[in-house]
mmCIF file of C-alpha atoms in Angstrom:
data_model
loop_
_atom_site.group_PDB
_atom_site.id
_atom_site.type_symbol
_atom_site.label_atom_id
_atom_site.label_comp_id
_atom_site.label_asym_id
_atom_site.label_seq_id
_atom_site.Cartn_x
_atom_site.Cartn_y
_atom_site.Cartn_z
ATOM 1 C CA UNK A 1 103.010 94.404 102.185
ATOM 2 C CA UNK A 2 102.380 95.143 105.955
ATOM 3 C CA UNK A 3 104.821 97.994 105.959
ATOM 4 C CA UNK A 4 103.274 99.429 102.845
ATOM 5 C CA UNK A 5 99.846 99.249 104.541
ATOM 6 C CA UNK A 6 98.175 96.480 102.564
ATOM 7 C CA UNK A 7 95.264 94.766 104.307
ATOM 8 C CA UNK A 8 93.511 91.463 103.451
ATOM 9 C CA UNK A 9 94.378 87.812 103.441
ATOM 10 C CA UNK A 10 97.977 86.544 103.424
ATOM 11 C CA UNK A 11 97.401 85.334 99.781
ATOM 12 C CA UNK A 12 96.367 88.822 98.770
ATOM 13 C CA UNK A 13 99.432 90.414 100.391
ATOM 14 C CA UNK A 14 101.738 87.827 98.885
ATOM 15 C CA UNK A 15 100.291 88.531 95.465
ATOM 16 C CA UNK A 16 100.756 92.313 96.069
ATOM 17 C CA UNK A 17 104.491 91.668 96.654
ATOM 18 C CA UNK A 18 104.801 89.203 93.704
ATOM 19 C CA UNK A 19 103.501 91.793 91.254
ATOM 20 C CA UNK A 20 105.918 94.471 92.470
ATOM 21 C CA UNK A 21 109.216 92.518 92.629
ATOM 22 C CA UNK A 22 110.715 94.559 89.796
ATOM 23 C CA UNK A 23 109.963 97.819 91.660
ATOM 24 C CA UNK A 24 111.164 96.472 95.037
ATOM 25 C CA UNK A 25 114.562 95.570 93.486
ATOM 26 C CA UNK A 26 114.823 98.968 91.777
ATOM 27 C CA UNK A 27 114.172 100.723 95.179
ATOM 28 C CA UNK A 28 116.982 98.540 96.701
ATOM 29 C CA UNK A 29 119.458 99.307 93.892
ATOM 30 C CA UNK A 30 118.821 102.999 93.758
ATOM 31 C CA UNK A 31 116.778 104.327 96.714
ATOM 32 C CA UNK A 32 117.739 107.911 96.035
ATOM 33 C CA UNK A 33 116.755 107.782 92.361
ATOM 34 C CA UNK A 34 113.592 105.807 93.005
ATOM 35 C CA UNK A 35 111.067 107.550 95.264
ATOM 36 C CA UNK A 36 107.874 105.343 95.024
ATOM 37 C CA UNK A 37 108.839 103.573 98.165
ATOM 38 C CA UNK A 38 108.338 106.791 100.222
ATOM 39 C CA UNK A 39 104.575 106.444 99.750
ATOM 40 C CA UNK A 40 104.504 103.399 102.160
ATOM 41 C CA UNK A 41 102.889 103.526 105.541
ATOM 42 C CA UNK A 42 106.325 102.953 107.093
ATOM 43 C CA UNK A 43 108.677 104.138 104.312
ATOM 44 C CA UNK A 44 112.090 103.224 105.850
ATOM 45 C CA UNK A 45 110.878 99.897 107.246
ATOM 46 C CA UNK A 46 109.657 99.143 103.737
ATOM 47 C CA UNK A 47 112.932 100.208 102.318
ATOM 48 C CA UNK A 48 114.726 97.884 104.785
ATOM 49 C CA UNK A 49 112.680 95.029 103.441
ATOM 50 C CA UNK A 50 113.653 95.986 99.848
ATOM 51 C CA UNK A 51 117.359 95.822 100.698
ATOM 52 C CA UNK A 52 116.833 92.498 102.370
ATOM 53 C CA UNK A 53 114.820 91.100 99.519
ATOM 54 C CA UNK A 54 117.601 92.130 97.128
ATOM 55 C CA UNK A 55 120.118 90.216 99.107
ATOM 56 C CA UNK A 56 117.879 87.198 99.280
ATOM 57 C CA UNK A 57 117.346 87.105 95.498
ATOM 58 C CA UNK A 58 121.112 87.328 94.864
ATOM 59 C CA UNK A 59 122.089 84.609 97.374
ATOM 60 C CA UNK A 60 118.938 82.414 97.404
ATOM 61 C CA UNK A 61 117.771 79.984 100.133
ATOM 62 C CA UNK A 62 120.404 79.777 102.871
ATOM 63 C CA UNK A 63 120.741 83.515 102.943
ATOM 64 C CA UNK A 64 121.032 84.563 106.669
ATOM 65 C CA UNK A 65 118.484 87.329 107.317
ATOM 66 C CA UNK A 66 118.817 89.779 110.195
ATOM 67 C CA UNK A 67 115.523 91.504 109.384
ATOM 68 C CA UNK A 68 113.134 91.578 112.355
ATOM 69 C CA UNK A 69 109.654 90.643 111.384
ATOM 70 C CA UNK A 70 106.855 92.115 113.460
ATOM 71 C CA UNK A 71 103.316 90.709 113.963
ATOM 72 C CA UNK A 72 100.663 92.687 115.918
ATOM 73 C CA UNK A 73 97.489 91.367 117.389
ATOM 74 C CA UNK A 74 94.648 92.785 115.500
ATOM 75 C CA UNK A 75 92.761 95.128 117.809
ATOM 76 C CA UNK A 76 94.212 93.630 120.965
ATOM 77 C CA UNK A 77 92.065 95.450 123.569
ATOM 78 C CA UNK A 78 88.823 94.402 121.848
ATOM 79 C CA UNK A 79 90.119 90.845 121.321
ATOM 80 C CA UNK A 80 90.768 90.418 125.054
ATOM 81 C CA UNK A 81 87.401 91.916 126.025
ATOM 82 C CA UNK A 82 85.571 89.726 123.614
ATOM 83 C CA UNK A 83 87.415 86.578 124.843
ATOM 84 C CA UNK A 84 86.646 87.520 128.399
ATOM 85 C CA UNK A 85 82.959 87.814 127.548
ATOM 86 C CA UNK A 86 83.004 85.041 124.863
ATOM 87 C CA UNK A 87 81.234 87.492 122.591
ATOM 88 C CA UNK A 88 81.002 86.081 119.048
ATOM 89 C CA UNK A 89 80.199 89.281 117.100
ATOM 90 C CA UNK A 90 83.000 91.361 118.426
ATOM 91 C CA UNK A 91 85.238 88.288 118.235
ATOM 92 C CA UNK A 92 84.331 87.965 114.447
ATOM 93 C CA UNK A 93 85.392 91.540 113.788
ATOM 94 C CA UNK A 94 88.627 90.891 115.731
ATOM 95 C CA UNK A 95 89.617 87.769 113.810
ATOM 96 C CA UNK A 96 88.681 85.260 116.634
ATOM 97 C CA UNK A 97 85.904 83.286 114.709
ATOM 98 C CA UNK A 98 86.473 83.088 110.977
ATOM 99 C CA UNK A 99 89.601 81.138 110.210
ATOM 100 C CA UNK A 100 90.198 81.983 106.518
ATOM 101 C CA UNK A 101 88.963 85.559 106.455
ATOM 102 C CA UNK A 102 90.994 88.690 107.527
ATOM 103 C CA UNK A 103 88.370 90.933 109.071
ATOM 104 C CA UNK A 104 89.150 94.590 109.800
ATOM 105 C CA UNK A 105 87.170 96.027 112.651
ATOM 106 C CA UNK A 106 88.436 99.601 111.969
ATOM 107 C CA UNK A 107 87.483 99.560 108.263
ATOM 108 C CA UNK A 108 84.073 97.948 109.125
ATOM 109 C CA UNK A 109 83.447 100.772 111.593
ATOM 110 C CA UNK A 110 84.567 103.437 109.136
ATOM 111 C CA UNK A 111 82.080 102.031 106.577
ATOM 112 C CA UNK A 112 79.273 102.411 109.207
ATOM 113 C CA UNK A 113 80.254 106.003 109.921
ATOM 114 C CA UNK A 114 80.287 106.688 106.129
ATOM 115 C CA UNK A 115 76.722 105.210 105.731
ATOM 116 C CA UNK A 116 75.500 107.351 108.600
ATOM 117 C CA UNK A 117 76.809 110.463 106.962
ATOM 118 C CA UNK A 118 75.245 109.668 103.660
ATOM 119 C CA UNK A 119 71.861 109.018 105.353
ATOM 120 C CA UNK A 120 72.296 112.475 107.150
ATOM 121 C CA UNK A 121 72.808 114.407 103.968
ATOM 122 C CA UNK A 122 73.428 117.757 105.753
ATOM 123 C CA UNK A 123 75.961 120.268 104.539
ATOM 124 C CA UNK A 124 78.415 119.325 107.272
ATOM 125 C CA UNK A 125 77.892 115.605 106.477
ATOM 126 C CA UNK A 126 78.686 116.252 102.806
ATOM 127 C CA UNK A 127 81.795 118.152 103.823
ATOM 128 C CA UNK A 128 82.971 115.095 105.824
ATOM 129 C CA UNK A 129 82.212 112.831 102.919
ATOM 130 C CA UNK A 130 84.386 114.943 100.649
ATOM 131 C CA UNK A 131 87.140 114.917 103.186
ATOM 132 C CA UNK A 132 86.874 111.192 103.491
ATOM 133 C CA UNK A 133 86.172 108.773 106.439
ATOM 134 C CA UNK A 134 89.324 106.779 106.696
ATOM 135 C CA UNK A 135 90.294 103.646 108.499
ATOM 136 C CA UNK A 136 92.699 105.717 110.484
ATOM 137 C CA UNK A 137 90.003 107.976 111.784
ATOM 138 C CA UNK A 138 87.908 105.027 112.837
ATOM 139 C CA UNK A 139 90.788 103.520 114.597
ATOM 140 C CA UNK A 140 91.016 106.667 116.808
ATOM 141 C CA UNK A 141 87.435 105.946 117.960
ATOM 142 C CA UNK A 142 87.742 102.163 118.629
ATOM 143 C CA UNK A 143 91.341 101.361 119.585
ATOM 144 C CA UNK A 144 91.430 103.405 122.937
ATOM 145 C CA UNK A 145 87.785 102.696 123.894
ATOM 146 C CA UNK A 146 88.582 99.690 126.092
ATOM 147 C CA UNK A 147 91.229 101.844 127.922
ATOM 148 C CA UNK A 148 88.654 104.557 128.929
ATOM 149 C CA UNK A 149 89.006 107.095 126.163
ATOM 150 C CA UNK A 150 86.178 109.792 126.524
ATOM 151 C CA UNK A 151 84.342 111.981 123.987
ATOM 152 C CA UNK A 152 86.775 114.793 124.774
ATOM 153 C CA UNK A 153 89.759 112.531 124.016
ATOM 154 C CA UNK A 154 88.187 111.608 120.601
ATOM 155 C CA UNK A 155 87.647 115.301 119.697
ATOM 156 C CA UNK A 156 91.298 116.092 120.515
ATOM 157 C CA UNK A 157 92.624 113.083 118.544
ATOM 158 C CA UNK A 158 90.398 113.748 115.503
ATOM 159 C CA UNK A 159 91.324 117.479 115.542
ATOM 160 C CA UNK A 160 94.999 116.776 115.666
ATOM 161 C CA UNK A 161 94.810 114.109 112.921
ATOM 162 C CA UNK A 162 93.120 116.235 110.268
ATOM 163 C CA UNK A 163 96.229 118.404 109.736
ATOM 164 C CA UNK A 164 96.099 121.311 107.283
ATOM 165 C CA UNK A 165 94.641 119.564 104.191
ATOM 166 C CA UNK A 166 90.925 120.050 104.941
ATOM 167 C CA UNK A 167 87.834 121.831 103.564
ATOM 168 C CA UNK A 168 87.149 124.191 106.475
ATOM 169 C CA UNK A 169 87.963 127.892 106.278
ATOM 170 C CA UNK A 170 88.710 128.508 109.964
ATOM 171 C CA UNK A 171 89.697 126.743 113.103
ATOM 172 C CA UNK A 172 86.336 127.387 114.601
ATOM 173 C CA UNK A 173 84.560 125.907 111.652
ATOM 174 C CA UNK A 174 86.748 122.857 111.786
ATOM 175 C CA UNK A 175 86.187 122.293 115.470
ATOM 176 C CA UNK A 176 82.407 122.463 114.961
ATOM 177 C CA UNK A 177 82.671 119.849 112.208
ATOM 178 C CA UNK A 178 84.926 117.618 114.467
ATOM 179 C CA UNK A 179 82.423 117.813 117.367
ATOM 180 C CA UNK A 180 79.565 116.926 114.969
ATOM 181 C CA UNK A 181 81.426 113.908 113.688
ATOM 182 C CA UNK A 182 82.599 112.721 117.127
ATOM 183 C CA UNK A 183 79.048 112.708 118.401
ATOM 184 C CA UNK A 184 78.066 110.354 115.536
ATOM 185 C CA UNK A 185 81.236 108.266 115.925
ATOM 186 C CA UNK A 186 80.702 107.857 119.683
ATOM 187 C CA UNK A 187 77.066 106.860 119.232
ATOM 188 C CA UNK A 188 77.975 104.206 116.686
ATOM 189 C CA UNK A 189 80.949 103.028 118.864
ATOM 190 C CA UNK A 190 78.615 102.699 121.716
ATOM 191 C CA UNK A 191 76.440 100.362 119.652
ATOM 192 C CA UNK A 192 79.429 98.438 118.233
ATOM 193 C CA UNK A 193 81.093 97.937 121.646
ATOM 194 C CA UNK A 194 77.833 97.387 123.671
ATOM 195 C CA UNK A 195 78.707 93.813 124.610
ATOM 196 C CA UNK A 196 82.213 94.589 125.813
ATOM 197 C CA UNK A 197 80.947 97.629 127.668
ATOM 198 C CA UNK A 198 79.415 94.986 130.162
ATOM 199 C CA UNK A 199 82.891 93.850 131.041
ATOM 200 C CA UNK A 200 84.003 97.454 131.793
ATOM 201 C CA UNK A 201 80.917 98.065 133.816
ATOM 202 C CA UNK A 202 81.448 94.866 135.836
ATOM 203 C CA UNK A 203 85.091 95.754 136.639
ATOM 204 C CA UNK A 204 84.206 99.350 137.621
ATOM 205 C CA UNK A 205 81.346 98.266 139.803
ATOM 206 C CA UNK A 206 83.549 95.765 141.550
ATOM 207 C CA UNK A 207 86.074 98.503 142.453
ATOM 208 C CA UNK A 208 83.176 100.669 143.766
ATOM 209 C CA UNK A 209 81.918 97.693 145.854
ATOM 210 C CA UNK A 210 85.226 97.136 147.374
ATOM 211 C CA UNK A 211 85.422 100.748 148.574
ATOM 212 C CA UNK A 212 88.289 103.122 148.560
ATOM 213 C CA UNK A 213 90.131 102.248 151.672
ATOM 214 C CA UNK A 214 92.691 99.785 150.219
ATOM 215 C CA UNK A 215 94.364 99.136 146.815
ATOM 216 C CA UNK A 216 92.876 96.402 144.627
ATOM 217 C CA UNK A 217 94.890 93.324 143.881
ATOM 218 C CA UNK A 218 94.529 90.566 141.411
ATOM 219 C CA UNK A 219 96.525 87.641 140.010
ATOM 220 C CA UNK A 220 97.180 86.985 136.395
ATOM 221 C CA UNK A 221 96.971 83.338 135.025
ATOM 222 C CA UNK A 222 100.691 83.028 135.503
ATOM 223 C CA UNK A 223 100.419 84.005 139.166
ATOM 224 C CA UNK A 224 101.879 87.497 138.760
ATOM 225 C CA UNK A 225 100.385 89.839 141.418
ATOM 226 C CA UNK A 226 99.007 93.131 140.271
ATOM 227 C CA UNK A 227 98.377 96.048 142.703
ATOM 228 C CA UNK A 228 96.361 99.026 141.535
ATOM 229 C CA UNK A 229 96.776 101.953 144.045
ATOM 230 C CA UNK A 230 95.685 105.326 142.635
ATOM 231 C CA UNK A 231 95.974 107.861 145.336
ATOM 232 C CA UNK A 232 94.614 111.366 145.687
ATOM 233 C CA UNK A 233 96.943 114.430 145.430
ATOM 234 C CA UNK A 234 97.054 117.019 148.122
ATOM 235 C CA UNK A 235 98.076 120.660 147.781
ATOM 236 C CA UNK A 236 101.383 121.609 149.155
ATOM 237 C CA UNK A 237 102.096 125.287 149.666
ATOM 238 C CA UNK A 238 105.519 126.678 150.325
ATOM 239 C CA UNK A 239 106.034 130.378 151.331
ATOM 240 C CA UNK A 240 109.276 132.269 151.518
ATOM 241 C CA UNK A 241 110.702 135.726 151.322
ATOM 242 C CA UNK A 242 113.372 136.787 148.810
ATOM 243 C CA UNK A 243 114.844 140.211 148.612
ATOM 244 C CA UNK A 244 111.880 141.736 150.522
ATOM 245 C CA UNK A 245 109.447 139.960 148.184
ATOM 246 C CA UNK A 246 106.885 137.386 149.435
ATOM 247 C CA UNK A 247 106.943 134.221 147.261
ATOM 248 C CA UNK A 248 104.319 131.421 147.320
ATOM 249 C CA UNK A 249 104.666 128.181 145.505
ATOM 250 C CA UNK A 250 101.926 125.562 145.258
ATOM 251 C CA UNK A 251 102.400 122.008 144.010
ATOM 252 C CA UNK A 252 100.784 118.680 144.230
ATOM 253 C CA UNK A 253 101.976 115.855 146.473
ATOM 254 C CA UNK A 254 100.741 112.322 146.381
ATOM 255 C CA UNK A 255 98.595 111.667 149.394
ATOM 256 C CA UNK A 256 97.785 108.490 151.381
ATOM 257 C CA UNK A 257 94.088 108.205 150.531
ATOM 258 C CA UNK A 258 92.985 105.986 147.612
ATOM 259 C CA UNK A 259 91.347 107.849 144.700
ATOM 260 C CA UNK A 260 88.160 105.949 144.055
ATOM 261 C CA UNK A 261 87.532 107.686 140.720
ATOM 262 C CA UNK A 262 90.969 106.965 139.546
ATOM 263 C CA UNK A 263 90.601 103.385 140.564
ATOM 264 C CA UNK A 264 87.365 102.918 138.639
ATOM 265 C CA UNK A 265 88.592 104.672 135.495
ATOM 266 C CA UNK A 266 91.846 102.721 135.374
ATOM 267 C CA UNK A 267 90.668 99.170 136.233
ATOM 268 C CA UNK A 268 89.656 98.104 132.718
ATOM 269 C CA UNK A 269 92.937 99.263 131.112
ATOM 270 C CA UNK A 270 95.073 97.760 133.797
ATOM 271 C CA UNK A 271 93.226 94.442 133.724
ATOM 272 C CA UNK A 272 93.621 94.230 130.015
ATOM 273 C CA UNK A 273 97.380 95.148 130.197
ATOM 274 C CA UNK A 274 97.919 92.583 132.934
ATOM 275 C CA UNK A 275 96.515 89.964 130.547
ATOM 276 C CA UNK A 276 98.783 91.347 127.749
ATOM 277 C CA UNK A 277 101.704 90.870 130.130
ATOM 278 C CA UNK A 278 100.575 87.395 131.033
ATOM 279 C CA UNK A 279 100.588 86.408 127.253
ATOM 280 C CA UNK A 280 104.035 87.865 126.826
ATOM 281 C CA UNK A 281 105.421 86.068 129.777
ATOM 282 C CA UNK A 282 104.115 82.663 128.587
ATOM 283 C CA UNK A 283 105.303 83.191 125.002
ATOM 284 C CA UNK A 284 108.788 84.271 126.199
ATOM 285 C CA UNK A 285 108.983 81.052 128.304
ATOM 286 C CA UNK A 286 108.004 78.824 125.357
ATOM 287 C CA UNK A 287 110.241 80.064 122.561
ATOM 288 C CA UNK A 288 113.843 78.877 122.058
ATOM 289 C CA UNK A 289 114.679 81.614 119.504
ATOM 290 C CA UNK A 290 115.287 85.286 119.508
ATOM 291 C CA UNK A 291 112.230 87.312 120.453
ATOM 292 C CA UNK A 292 111.280 90.948 121.066
ATOM 293 C CA UNK A 293 107.976 92.202 122.380
ATOM 294 C CA UNK A 294 106.224 95.607 122.488
ATOM 295 C CA UNK A 295 102.850 95.341 124.229
ATOM 296 C CA UNK A 296 100.820 93.064 121.914
ATOM 297 C CA UNK A 297 103.465 93.104 119.159
ATOM 298 C CA UNK A 298 105.807 90.051 118.699
ATOM 299 C CA UNK A 299 109.044 90.347 116.842
ATOM 300 C CA UNK A 300 111.398 87.614 115.546
ATOM 301 C CA UNK A 301 113.445 86.633 112.500
ATOM 302 C CA UNK A 302 111.763 85.480 109.276
ATOM 303 C CA UNK A 303 112.786 81.846 109.893
ATOM 304 C CA UNK A 304 110.881 81.712 113.146
ATOM 305 C CA UNK A 305 107.796 83.686 112.287
ATOM 306 C CA UNK A 306 105.488 80.753 111.709
ATOM 307 C CA UNK A 307 106.485 79.087 114.903
ATOM 308 C CA UNK A 308 105.988 82.351 116.892
ATOM 309 C CA UNK A 309 102.588 82.808 115.367
ATOM 310 C CA UNK A 310 101.503 79.294 116.312
ATOM 311 C CA UNK A 311 102.844 79.710 119.906
ATOM 312 C CA UNK A 312 101.038 83.037 120.429
ATOM 313 C CA UNK A 313 97.672 81.609 119.108
ATOM 314 C CA UNK A 314 98.013 78.525 121.390
ATOM 315 C CA UNK A 315 98.860 80.780 124.314
ATOM 316 C CA UNK A 316 95.787 82.918 123.823
ATOM 317 C CA UNK A 317 93.612 79.782 123.626
ATOM 318 C CA UNK A 318 95.107 78.201 126.751
ATOM 319 C CA UNK A 319 94.866 81.452 128.774
ATOM 320 C CA UNK A 320 91.319 82.327 127.913
ATOM 321 C CA UNK A 321 89.782 78.822 128.146
ATOM 322 C CA UNK A 322 89.403 79.759 131.879
ATOM 323 C CA UNK A 323 86.619 82.225 132.824
ATOM 324 C CA UNK A 324 88.959 84.952 133.961
ATOM 325 C CA UNK A 325 86.195 87.266 134.991
ATOM 326 C CA UNK A 326 84.854 84.575 137.300
ATOM 327 C CA UNK A 327 88.411 84.050 138.646
ATOM 328 C CA UNK A 328 88.775 87.766 139.238
ATOM 329 C CA UNK A 329 85.565 87.960 141.177
ATOM 330 C CA UNK A 330 86.399 84.844 143.266
ATOM 331 C CA UNK A 331 89.811 86.322 144.226
ATOM 332 C CA UNK A 332 88.151 89.667 145.250
ATOM 333 C CA UNK A 333 85.627 87.751 147.446
ATOM 334 C CA UNK A 334 88.461 85.757 149.025
ATOM 335 C CA UNK A 335 90.237 88.975 149.716
ATOM 336 C CA UNK A 336 87.215 90.858 150.860
ATOM 337 C CA UNK A 337 84.718 88.349 152.382
ATOM 338 C CA UNK A 338 82.241 91.017 153.442
ATOM 339 C CA UNK A 339 82.046 92.905 150.079
ATOM 340 C CA UNK A 340 78.833 92.491 148.001
ATOM 341 C CA UNK A 341 80.192 92.204 144.476
ATOM 342 C CA UNK A 342 78.340 92.385 141.089
ATOM 343 C CA UNK A 343 77.723 89.253 139.148
ATOM 344 C CA UNK A 344 79.925 88.295 136.322
ATOM 345 C CA UNK A 345 78.327 89.158 132.893
ATOM 346 C CA UNK A 346 76.678 86.308 131.131
ATOM 347 C CA UNK A 347 79.127 84.709 128.737
ATOM 348 C CA UNK A 348 78.388 84.272 125.064
ATOM 349 C CA UNK A 349 79.065 81.337 122.753
ATOM 350 C CA UNK A 350 82.473 82.197 121.205
ATOM 351 C CA UNK A 351 84.557 79.065 121.005
ATOM 352 C CA UNK A 352 87.842 79.847 122.716
ATOM 353 C CA UNK A 353 89.276 76.416 121.769
ATOM 354 C CA UNK A 354 89.107 77.419 118.103
ATOM 355 C CA UNK A 355 91.228 80.584 118.589
ATOM 356 C CA UNK A 356 94.422 78.578 118.048
ATOM 357 C CA UNK A 357 93.280 78.164 114.420
ATOM 358 C CA UNK A 358 92.577 81.757 113.761
ATOM 359 C CA UNK A 359 95.513 82.711 111.470
ATOM 360 C CA UNK A 360 94.613 86.431 111.566
ATOM 361 C CA UNK A 361 94.636 86.768 115.317
ATOM 362 C CA UNK A 362 98.003 88.340 114.475
ATOM 363 C CA UNK A 363 97.847 90.790 111.575
#
């Protein structure tokens, strides 16, 4: 169901598979003569499941499966930011609050954009409504926001994602429509992400307060040392003469001075990624079965999926029970006693101890 692109609760996804067992077996028996599986979100991964399911139905329980089963954290960047801030509303949308409900932040945001366009009622808004405001488009606006994505990045991403099947007669007309939509999307994203923007502001102001003389260093909860050192580039010019012709080549060379702007822009993304890595380190140390990881994605065999899911949820709970923003600030003060740092944002009332019960933390 995940490979097909079905969202919702586990019961709903199991029901979806149960109703399609006949077609799943037909695809496995004759994939060239049956093409319905090609409509899946990940067609060949879905077909691989069909082949595995066929083997299981023939051999029954005891069948040894080699199929890797993947579970991704749902909107991981926002999950981490909401846990850092203990923000309940963002946490609810990211499946950190309601135990038995599978929330979808991207679809919820897409619905908000749709309602805004309906209220607008202009010709360009009507064109977008006819084109469709998809979950995928909303994902472009939200997913990379914790990592410093700008309005320009969003315009580029939306423009590329539209493809050729659109309602606009020229590239210029389509670009105008994209810029119009991205202004609305960014405004709504600012409203949706306002609480977690306080975390981003705190981290950036901390970097500015520390100055640009030295790299910034922090420790993850597992003790791993992270050093962020973005340096300015300097122009390097090489001149030569070849066959009575003067040749000049200019290139960039990494300099010795810290790039303060680069440090500020990168700190949120790198802080989040360092916590991602911290989760992976801890999970890898706890499991006694085969495990693969890609960023916030955990992969194992079907027989170990439930155990892996439980371990990941418990690891998130244990890691974020501590006020990690407070720990980060304390470490910076210890490293830079004379620096005047901003205060940690006020924490909300999200119950971190309950995260281990949130079955949809992993989608």
